[in-house]
Amino acid sequence: QVHLVESGGGLVKPGGSLRLSCAASGFTFSDYYMTWIRQAPGKGLEWVSYIVGSGTIIYYADSVKGRFTISRDNAKNSLYLQMNSLRAEDTAVYYCARNRGPPGPLTYFEYWGQGTLVTVSS
Amino acid sequence: SYVLSQPPSVSVAPGKTATITCGGNNLGSKGVHWYQQKPGQAPVLVIYYHSDRPSGIPERFSGSTSGNTATLTISRVEAGDEADYYCQVWDSSSEVVFGGGTKLTV
């Protein structure tokens, strides 16, 4: 069955960097858009970024554009999120999720990982 | 940017019907999807494309959309349904948008 496991979270100082990983299994990874979604403590869900199966099409939320970089390695069935210039407001649980389809009315998330916590604090 | 509005909280007695709304411009023309999130857990998809249920989701969960309002209905509510519920759409100007979430208290 589909399994997504995030890793790489932790405590980082403002202005610092962190790289998150998501290991995928149970499906043909390269066939799917993959997404990062975050949730600040006690807050709602916020979409961060998604990437097409080939890695050639990428979208970012305005809140992270220019600071975060999404990427994937289909040979390793892995999704990544490089986070630079981190701010206190980036503190959140970061989830990777598998898209149902390409951007459009059928863009929803059938499968989610358990999340990894990123804390930005001095 | 596109905005989805949800009531912060809804309360319902066990065995009754819970109704959670999601408001947004011209929702009927978009695909509306709903997630359930229990404390400390990842969200779970409970309704996709307005009214379809993923396998494993009880028939007690249903969805509908008309005009600017989408509705998640939970019939015969159980204690285990207590959770946060989020609506979500895709919009060409904002990509993926989530509602602010509704805390369902049973």
XYZ file of N, CA and C in Angstrom:
684
model
N 0.843 -1.190 0.000
C 0.000 0.000 0.000
C 0.884 1.248 0.000
N 0.259 2.385 -0.280
C 0.985 3.643 -0.352
C 1.502 4.026 1.029
N 2.781 4.412 1.049
C 3.411 4.800 2.304
C 4.296 6.006 2.052
N 4.132 7.037 2.861
C 4.939 8.247 2.762
C 5.542 8.534 4.132
N 6.858 8.714 4.167
C 7.535 8.937 5.440
C 8.447 10.147 5.327
N 8.108 11.188 6.091
C 8.925 12.404 6.095
C 10.043 12.297 7.123
N 11.102 13.039 6.873
C 12.209 13.132 7.820
C 12.935 14.444 7.588
N 13.813 14.791 8.541
C 14.639 15.971 8.362
C 14.233 17.184 9.180
N 13.108 17.091 9.871
C 12.683 18.219 10.690
C 13.590 18.418 11.897
N 13.416 19.544 12.551
C 14.215 19.824 13.743
C 14.170 21.290 14.102
N 15.055 21.671 15.015
C 15.152 23.053 15.492
C 16.229 23.787 14.701
N 15.895 24.942 14.173
C 16.838 25.740 13.395
C 16.653 27.204 13.763
N 17.736 27.950 13.710
C 17.683 29.373 14.038
C 17.120 30.188 12.876
N 16.512 31.320 13.168
C 16.038 32.192 12.078
C 17.178 32.511 11.115
N 16.853 32.456 9.824
C 17.857 32.663 8.797
C 18.567 31.400 8.373
N 18.342 30.336 9.100
C 19.003 29.065 8.807
C 18.327 28.274 7.711
N 18.865 27.078 7.465
C 18.368 26.216 6.400
C 18.093 24.818 6.930
N 17.226 24.115 6.218
C 16.881 22.744 6.570
C 16.403 22.055 5.302
N 16.680 20.771 5.195
C 16.202 20.002 4.049
C 15.326 18.868 4.541
N 14.102 18.849 4.082
C 13.176 17.776 4.411
C 13.188 16.739 3.300
N 12.953 15.496 3.698
C 12.842 14.401 2.742
C 11.536 13.659 2.967
N 11.044 13.033 1.913
C 9.855 12.206 1.989
C 10.124 10.943 1.172
N 10.150 9.810 1.845
C 10.373 8.532 1.175
C 9.025 7.917 0.828
N 8.858 7.574 -0.437
C 7.583 7.043 -0.921
C 7.722 5.569 -1.298
N 6.654 4.828 -1.095
C 6.630 3.425 -1.500
C 5.200 3.000 -1.761
N 5.060 1.885 -2.499
C 3.734 1.323 -2.740
C 3.050 1.818 -3.995
N 3.734 2.662 -4.780
C 3.150 3.147 -6.034
C 4.291 3.587 -6.950
N 3.959 3.816 -8.215
C 4.968 4.261 -9.180
C 5.184 5.761 -8.991
N 6.214 6.089 -8.249
C 6.439 7.455 -7.773
C 6.457 8.472 -8.913
N 7.105 8.137 -9.998
C 7.287 9.096 -11.087
C 5.991 9.424 -11.819
N 4.921 8.689 -11.552
C 3.642 8.932 -12.225
C 2.829 10.046 -11.573
N 3.249 10.509 -10.395
C 2.390 11.400 -9.619
C 3.028 12.737 -9.285
N 2.181 13.786 -9.344
C 2.518 15.033 -8.681
C 2.657 14.738 -7.180
N 3.607 15.422 -6.554
C 3.779 15.313 -5.111
C 3.782 16.714 -4.509
N 3.347 16.793 -3.276
C 3.069 18.083 -2.648
C 3.627 18.158 -1.230
N 4.010 19.360 -0.818
C 4.295 19.655 0.586
C 3.193 20.565 1.112
N 2.668 20.220 2.255
C 1.637 20.986 2.950
C 2.102 21.144 4.383
N 1.884 22.311 4.975
C 2.329 22.514 6.350
C 1.196 22.958 7.243
N 1.427 22.825 8.544
C 0.428 23.199 9.540
C 1.138 23.775 10.752
N 1.010 25.075 10.944
C 1.586 25.718 12.115
C 0.871 25.226 13.367
N 1.534 25.252 14.510
C 0.930 24.751 15.743
C -0.423 25.398 16.030
N -1.449 24.572 16.164
C -2.782 25.063 16.476
C -3.492 25.764 15.335
N -2.909 25.706 14.141
C -3.477 26.408 12.987
C -3.955 25.429 11.925
N -4.434 25.991 10.809
C -4.960 25.167 9.731
C -3.893 24.725 8.752
N -4.351 24.074 7.696
C -3.458 23.541 6.682
C -3.098 24.623 5.666
N -1.849 24.606 5.227
C -1.378 25.568 4.219
C -0.575 24.818 3.165
N -1.003 24.929 1.924
C -0.246 24.342 0.820
C 1.069 25.103 0.640
N 2.145 24.369 0.402
C 3.473 24.969 0.250
C 3.963 24.906 -1.195
N 3.938 23.696 -1.782
C 4.521 23.540 -3.114
C 4.129 22.189 -3.683
N 4.078 22.103 -5.007
C 3.999 20.777 -5.623
C 4.839 20.702 -6.881
N 5.105 19.467 -7.291
C 6.020 19.196 -8.385
C 5.471 18.058 -9.224
N 5.563 18.203 -10.535
C 5.084 17.175 -11.449
C 5.988 15.944 -11.366
N 5.506 14.820 -11.859
C 6.263 13.586 -11.776
C 7.646 13.656 -12.400
N 7.771 14.371 -13.504
C 9.067 14.504 -14.185
C 9.978 15.516 -13.507
N 9.422 16.334 -12.633
C 10.200 17.370 -11.962
C 10.315 18.673 -12.737
N 9.688 18.746 -13.891
C 9.863 19.905 -14.758
C 8.860 21.019 -14.521
N 7.803 20.757 -13.789
C 6.790 21.769 -13.487
C 6.664 21.870 -11.978
N 6.787 23.085 -11.480
C 6.801 23.330 -10.039
C 5.976 24.572 -9.731
N 5.245 24.515 -8.624
C 4.490 25.664 -8.147
C 4.819 25.877 -6.665
N 4.814 27.149 -6.252
C 5.057 27.505 -4.855
C 3.986 28.462 -4.350
N 3.701 28.369 -3.060
C 2.892 29.392 -2.414
C 3.718 30.677 -2.322
N 3.036 31.806 -2.370
C 3.745 33.089 -2.310
C 4.564 33.219 -1.027
N 4.089 32.592 0.050
C 4.748 32.726 1.351
C 6.131 32.083 1.392
N 6.431 31.203 0.445
C 7.729 30.519 0.470
C 8.527 30.730 -0.816
N 7.921 31.376 -1.788
C 8.585 31.568 -3.077
C 9.898 32.308 -2.901
N 10.945 31.792 -3.524
C 12.259 32.411 -3.432
C 13.080 31.920 -2.247
N 12.458 31.216 -1.316
C 13.178 30.708 -0.136
C 13.201 29.178 -0.099
N 12.140 28.546 -0.573
C 12.035 27.090 -0.539
C 12.200 26.544 -1.961
N 12.777 25.345 -2.050
C 12.928 24.669 -3.333
C 12.469 23.224 -3.205
N 11.493 22.850 -4.006
C 11.022 21.470 -4.030
C 11.771 20.719 -5.124
N 12.055 19.460 -4.873
C 12.706 18.634 -5.883
C 12.347 17.171 -5.616
N 12.729 16.319 -6.550
C 12.450 14.903 -6.392
C 13.531 14.087 -7.073
N 13.710 12.876 -6.588
C 14.627 11.914 -7.204
C 13.802 10.652 -7.448
N 13.357 10.461 -8.676
C 12.472 9.337 -8.971
C 13.199 7.996 -8.846
N 14.495 7.998 -9.030
C 15.251 6.760 -8.874
C 15.269 6.306 -7.413
N 15.154 7.269 -6.515
C 15.164 6.965 -5.081
C 13.767 7.042 -4.461
N 12.744 7.287 -5.308
C 11.368 7.430 -4.803
C 11.294 8.425 -3.659
N 11.940 9.567 -3.857
C 12.036 10.543 -2.779
C 11.681 11.952 -3.227
N 11.042 12.656 -2.338
C 10.655 14.059 -2.513
C 11.429 14.874 -1.486
N 11.816 16.093 -1.874
C 12.604 16.935 -0.983
C 12.020 18.339 -0.903
N 12.358 19.010 0.198
C 12.046 20.431 0.331
C 13.241 21.106 0.987
N 13.964 21.891 0.200
C 15.075 22.668 0.730
C 14.520 24.005 1.211
N 14.716 24.280 2.489
C 14.158 25.488 3.089
C 15.297 26.393 3.537
N 15.387 27.568 2.925
C 16.417 28.550 3.263
C 15.777 29.796 3.862
N 16.614 30.618 4.471
C 16.148 31.886 5.056
C 14.911 31.672 5.922
N 14.980 30.691 6.778
C 13.820 30.326 7.582
C 13.433 31.419 8.568
N 12.137 31.524 8.781
C 11.563 32.529 9.678
C 10.744 31.829 10.754
N 10.459 32.554 11.817
C 9.656 31.984 12.894
C 8.311 31.494 12.370
N 7.754 32.202 11.408
C 6.433 31.831 10.873
C 6.473 30.585 9.992
N 7.649 30.041 9.735
C 7.766 28.772 9.016
C 7.649 27.585 9.964
N 7.595 27.854 11.263
C 7.432 26.783 12.249
C 6.122 26.049 12.001
N 6.219 24.745 11.779
C 5.033 23.966 11.409
C 5.389 22.488 11.313
N 4.351 21.664 11.291
C 4.508 20.287 10.854
C 4.404 20.298 9.333
N 5.365 19.669 8.680
C 5.391 19.605 7.229
C 5.000 18.195 6.785
N 3.956 18.132 5.965
C 3.475 16.867 5.438
C 3.814 16.754 3.961
N 4.209 15.569 3.520
C 4.215 15.322 2.084
C 2.945 14.552 1.754
N 2.439 14.772 0.575
C 1.185 14.155 0.163
C 1.231 13.849 -1.324
N 0.487 12.848 -1.710
C 0.404 12.481 -3.120
C -0.840 13.094 -3.744
N -0.635 13.792 -4.865
C -1.771 14.377 -5.575
C -2.572 13.299 -6.288
N -3.868 13.532 -6.377
C -4.711 12.654 -7.194
C -4.466 12.924 -8.681
N -4.271 14.182 -9.033
C -4.120 14.497 -10.435
C -3.364 15.793 -10.631
N -3.210 16.230 -11.865
C -2.511 17.478 -12.154
C -3.323 18.664 -11.653
N -2.743 19.855 -11.635
C -3.479 21.037 -11.162
C -4.814 21.188 -11.885
N -5.882 21.302 -11.070
C -7.213 21.417 -11.633
C -8.241 20.982 -10.613
N -9.489 20.851 -11.013
C -10.565 20.496 -10.072
C -10.343 19.176 -9.355
N -9.557 18.281 -9.945
C -9.299 16.992 -9.307
C -7.979 16.988 -8.553
N -7.490 18.150 -8.200
C -6.298 18.221 -7.350
C -6.730 18.059 -5.914
N -6.481 16.892 -5.359
C -6.695 16.628 -3.945
C -5.677 15.601 -3.508
N -5.677 15.295 -2.222
C -4.569 14.538 -1.638
C -5.090 13.263 -0.973
N -4.849 12.161 -1.669
C -5.355 10.865 -1.200
C -4.511 10.288 -0.077
N -3.214 10.564 -0.137
C -2.309 9.951 0.825
C -1.388 11.012 1.422
N -1.168 10.914 2.728
C -0.338 11.847 3.477
C 0.673 11.063 4.309
N 1.824 11.679 4.523
C 2.755 11.135 5.496
C 2.327 11.546 6.897
N 3.126 11.150 7.880
C 2.788 11.464 9.267
C 3.276 12.851 9.692
N 4.107 13.453 8.855
C 4.576 14.811 9.121
C 5.894 14.855 9.875
N 6.621 15.966 9.687
C 7.851 16.207 10.416
C 7.833 17.653 10.897
N 8.203 17.863 12.154
C 8.090 19.174 12.777
C 9.339 20.002 12.538
N 9.133 21.199 12.045
C 10.200 22.178 11.880
C 9.941 23.325 12.850
N 10.922 23.611 13.680
C 10.806 24.715 14.635
C 11.896 25.728 14.350
N 11.492 26.956 14.077
C 12.445 28.033 13.805
C 12.440 28.964 15.007
N 13.539 28.944 15.735
C 13.603 29.727 16.968
C 15.059 29.942 17.350
N 15.323 31.087 17.955
C 16.673 31.376 18.419
C 16.904 30.840 19.836
N -6.336 36.653 -4.117
C -6.233 35.220 -3.897
C -7.588 34.674 -3.466
N -7.783 33.401 -3.729
C -9.063 32.759 -3.442
C -9.167 32.411 -1.964
N -10.364 32.598 -1.397
C -10.566 32.355 0.033
C -11.729 31.393 0.247
N -11.542 30.438 1.156
C -12.601 29.535 1.596
C -12.926 29.838 3.054
N -14.212 29.952 3.363
C -14.631 30.297 4.720
C -15.387 29.146 5.376
N -14.961 28.779 6.569
C -15.623 27.736 7.343
C -15.947 28.270 8.731
N -17.040 27.784 9.345
C -17.307 28.159 10.737
C -16.234 27.541 11.623
N -15.762 28.253 12.640
C -14.688 27.705 13.490
C -15.099 26.434 14.231
N -16.363 26.348 14.599
C -16.784 25.196 15.385
C -18.236 24.839 15.097
N -18.503 23.549 15.273
C -19.857 22.996 15.169
C -19.999 21.960 16.276
N -21.120 21.988 16.954
C -21.395 20.993 17.999
C -22.618 20.173 17.627
N -22.572 18.893 17.951
C -23.680 18.009 17.620
C -23.762 16.904 18.665
N -24.970 16.454 18.942
C -25.147 15.348 19.885
C -24.933 14.018 19.165
N -24.468 13.022 19.885
C -24.304 11.701 19.270
C -25.605 11.204 18.654
N -25.473 10.612 17.461
C -26.643 10.081 16.780
C -27.357 11.083 15.894
N -27.027 12.353 16.066
C -27.640 13.393 15.232
C -26.815 13.635 13.971
N -27.251 14.605 13.178
C -26.571 14.940 11.928
C -25.779 16.231 12.075
N -24.514 16.186 11.663
C -23.660 17.365 11.680
C -23.540 17.926 10.267
N -23.602 19.243 10.175
C -23.463 19.924 8.887
C -22.359 20.959 8.999
N -21.352 20.830 8.146
C -20.220 21.759 8.128
C -20.194 22.434 6.762
N -20.185 23.739 6.752
C -20.232 24.472 5.491
C -18.872 25.051 5.117
N -18.731 25.329 3.826
C -17.511 25.904 3.269
C -17.954 26.888 2.205
N -17.607 28.142 2.355
C -18.050 29.160 1.426
C -16.923 29.691 0.569
N -17.221 29.890 -0.701
C -16.232 30.440 -1.624
C -16.902 30.838 -2.918
N -16.290 31.777 -3.622
C -16.872 32.277 -4.849
C -16.969 31.185 -5.918
N -18.208 30.988 -6.407
C -18.427 30.066 -7.524
C -17.896 28.657 -7.243
N -18.126 28.180 -6.028
C -17.622 26.850 -5.649
C -18.165 25.736 -6.526
N -19.374 25.946 -7.015
C -19.994 24.904 -7.819
C -19.204 24.549 -9.073
N -18.363 25.491 -9.521
C -17.584 25.252 -10.742
C -16.215 24.649 -10.444
N -15.912 24.473 -9.159
C -14.610 23.912 -8.771
C -14.813 22.518 -8.180
N -13.770 21.820 -7.937
C -13.853 20.547 -7.227
C -13.602 20.805 -5.753
N -14.557 20.442 -4.904
C -14.413 20.657 -3.468
C -14.098 19.325 -2.802
N -13.118 19.338 -1.938
C -12.651 18.123 -1.274
C -12.614 18.385 0.231
N -12.829 17.334 1.015
C -12.921 17.464 2.469
C -11.966 16.486 3.159
N -11.356 16.984 4.243
C -10.426 16.174 5.033
C -10.845 16.199 6.497
N -10.609 15.077 7.154
C -10.802 14.957 8.592
C -9.423 14.866 9.249
N -9.206 15.613 10.315
C -7.938 15.530 11.029
C -8.189 15.416 12.529
N -7.756 14.304 13.087
C -7.836 14.103 14.525
C -6.544 14.558 15.182
N -6.590 14.908 16.463
C -5.401 15.460 17.134
C -4.176 14.573 16.991
N -3.079 15.193 16.583
C -1.817 14.482 16.460
C -1.697 13.581 15.256
N -2.677 13.626 14.353
C -2.656 12.758 13.182
C -2.646 13.575 11.895
N -2.247 12.924 10.812
C -2.306 13.558 9.506
C -3.754 13.617 9.033
N -4.067 14.556 8.167
C -5.427 14.606 7.603
C -5.750 13.350 6.801
N -7.041 13.054 6.749
C -7.562 11.932 5.980
C -8.631 12.463 5.035
N -8.540 12.089 3.766
C -9.536 12.491 2.783
C -10.849 11.766 3.068
N -11.940 12.508 3.214
C -13.233 11.860 3.475
C -14.227 12.057 2.338
N -14.085 13.138 1.572
C -14.936 13.396 0.407
C -14.061 14.050 -0.663
N -14.186 13.581 -1.915
C -13.496 14.251 -3.000
C -14.481 14.608 -4.111
N -14.128 15.628 -4.852
C -14.947 16.147 -5.949
C -16.404 16.278 -5.544
N -16.631 17.060 -4.537
C -17.953 17.458 -4.050
C -18.653 16.365 -3.236
N -18.733 15.144 -3.783
C -19.616 14.177 -3.126
C -19.138 12.731 -3.187
N -17.963 12.485 -3.731
C -17.468 11.110 -3.825
C -16.723 10.721 -2.554
N -16.897 9.471 -2.182
C -16.278 8.958 -0.948
C -15.160 7.993 -1.284
N -13.975 8.191 -0.710
C -12.898 7.198 -0.911
C -13.298 5.874 -0.258
N -12.679 4.819 -0.739
C -12.958 3.525 -0.121
C -12.543 3.553 1.351
N -13.378 2.934 2.182
C -13.085 2.893 3.607
C -13.743 3.996 4.414
N -14.293 4.986 3.732
C -14.993 6.065 4.437
C -16.462 5.680 4.581
N -17.000 5.745 5.789
C -18.393 5.314 5.995
C -19.388 6.123 5.172
N -20.492 5.469 4.813
C -21.541 6.137 4.043
C -22.188 7.274 4.833
N -21.935 7.316 6.125
C -22.473 8.413 6.938
C -21.918 9.768 6.506
N -20.791 9.750 5.813
C -20.163 10.981 5.329
C -20.651 11.269 3.905
N -21.175 12.470 3.696
C -21.616 12.853 2.362
C -21.292 14.323 2.132
N -21.234 14.684 0.852
C -20.919 16.060 0.506
C -21.778 16.557 -0.626
N -21.943 17.862 -0.669
C -22.690 18.477 -1.759
C -22.187 19.900 -1.950
N -22.409 20.421 -3.137
C -22.003 21.796 -3.446
C -23.076 22.439 -4.298
N -23.407 23.666 -3.957
C -24.359 24.427 -4.753
C -23.973 25.892 -4.679
N -23.800 26.497 -5.850
C -23.448 27.907 -5.886
C -22.153 28.207 -5.154
N -22.228 29.029 -4.120
C -21.040 29.442 -3.384
C -20.813 28.672 -2.089
N -21.577 27.590 -1.877
C -21.467 26.863 -0.613
C -21.338 25.362 -0.839
N -20.342 24.794 -0.173
C -20.189 23.343 -0.127
C -20.535 22.883 1.283
N -21.097 21.691 1.377
C -21.538 21.181 2.674
C -21.046 19.754 2.876
N -20.458 19.530 4.029
C -20.114 18.175 4.474
C -21.153 17.779 5.515
N -21.796 16.654 5.283
C -22.827 16.167 6.205
C -22.381 14.840 6.792
N -22.469 14.749 8.104
C -22.138 13.503 8.803
C -23.398 13.053 9.529
N -23.930 11.921 9.082
C -25.164 11.395 9.694
C -24.826 10.464 10.842
N -25.758 10.360 11.750
C -25.602 9.438 12.893
C -24.209 9.606 13.507
N -23.934 10.794 13.923
C -22.594 11.151 14.410
C -22.191 10.291 15.599
N -20.920 9.884 15.563
C -20.340 9.087 16.633
C -19.249 9.889 17.346
N -18.915 9.455 18.528
C -17.852 10.147 19.278
C -16.546 10.170 18.493
N -16.288 9.125 17.736
C -15.070 9.031 16.953
C -15.001 9.990 15.774
N -16.094 10.687 15.479
C -16.103 11.675 14.403
C -15.585 13.027 14.882
N -15.379 13.164 16.174
C -14.876 14.431 16.704
C -13.482 14.691 16.141
N -13.346 15.821 15.450
C -12.115 16.121 14.716
C -12.231 17.510 14.105
N -11.135 17.941 13.484
C -11.158 19.141 12.648
C -11.432 18.717 11.211
N -12.242 19.512 10.528
C -12.589 19.217 9.140
C -12.214 20.414 8.266
N -11.548 20.107 7.144
C -11.076 21.140 6.229
C -11.643 20.912 4.832
N -12.121 21.977 4.204
C -12.449 21.908 2.787
C -11.236 22.402 1.989
N -11.198 22.021 0.719
C -10.041 22.366 -0.127
C -10.479 22.428 -1.582
N -9.940 23.391 -2.306
C -10.174 23.486 -3.742
C -8.854 23.800 -4.427
N -8.870 23.698 -5.738
C -7.788 24.215 -6.566
C -8.330 25.438 -7.289
N -7.538 26.492 -7.301
C -7.923 27.717 -7.980
C -6.761 28.172 -8.854
N -7.059 28.634 -10.050
C -5.990 28.985 -10.987
C -5.125 30.140 -10.497
N -5.654 30.996 -9.621
C -4.865 32.131 -9.137
C -4.088 31.811 -7.870
N -4.521 30.807 -7.132
C -3.926 30.511 -5.824
C -3.404 29.084 -5.716
N -3.579 28.284 -6.734
C -3.255 26.861 -6.692
C -4.131 26.177 -5.646
N -3.542 25.568 -4.634
C -4.322 24.816 -3.647
C -4.724 25.737 -2.496
N -6.010 25.708 -2.152
C -6.535 26.545 -1.067
C -7.284 25.653 -0.079
N -6.995 25.832 1.200
C -7.719 25.154 2.265
C -8.578 26.159 3.017
N -9.737 25.703 3.470
C -10.515 26.501 4.403
C -9.812 26.536 5.753
N -10.277 27.418 6.624
C -9.640 27.584 7.921
C -9.868 26.433 8.889
N -10.792 25.547 8.537
C -11.063 24.391 9.388
C -12.219 24.610 10.343
N -12.934 23.523 10.610
C -14.054 23.534 11.548
C -13.844 22.435 12.583
N -13.885 22.813 13.852
C -13.750 21.823 14.910
C -15.113 21.253 15.227
N -15.281 19.952 14.987
C -16.537 19.290 15.291
C -16.453 18.699 16.692
N -17.374 19.132 17.539
C -17.467 18.610 18.905
C -18.707 17.733 19.014
N -18.512 16.530 19.508
C -19.635 15.594 19.674
C -19.958 15.497 21.159
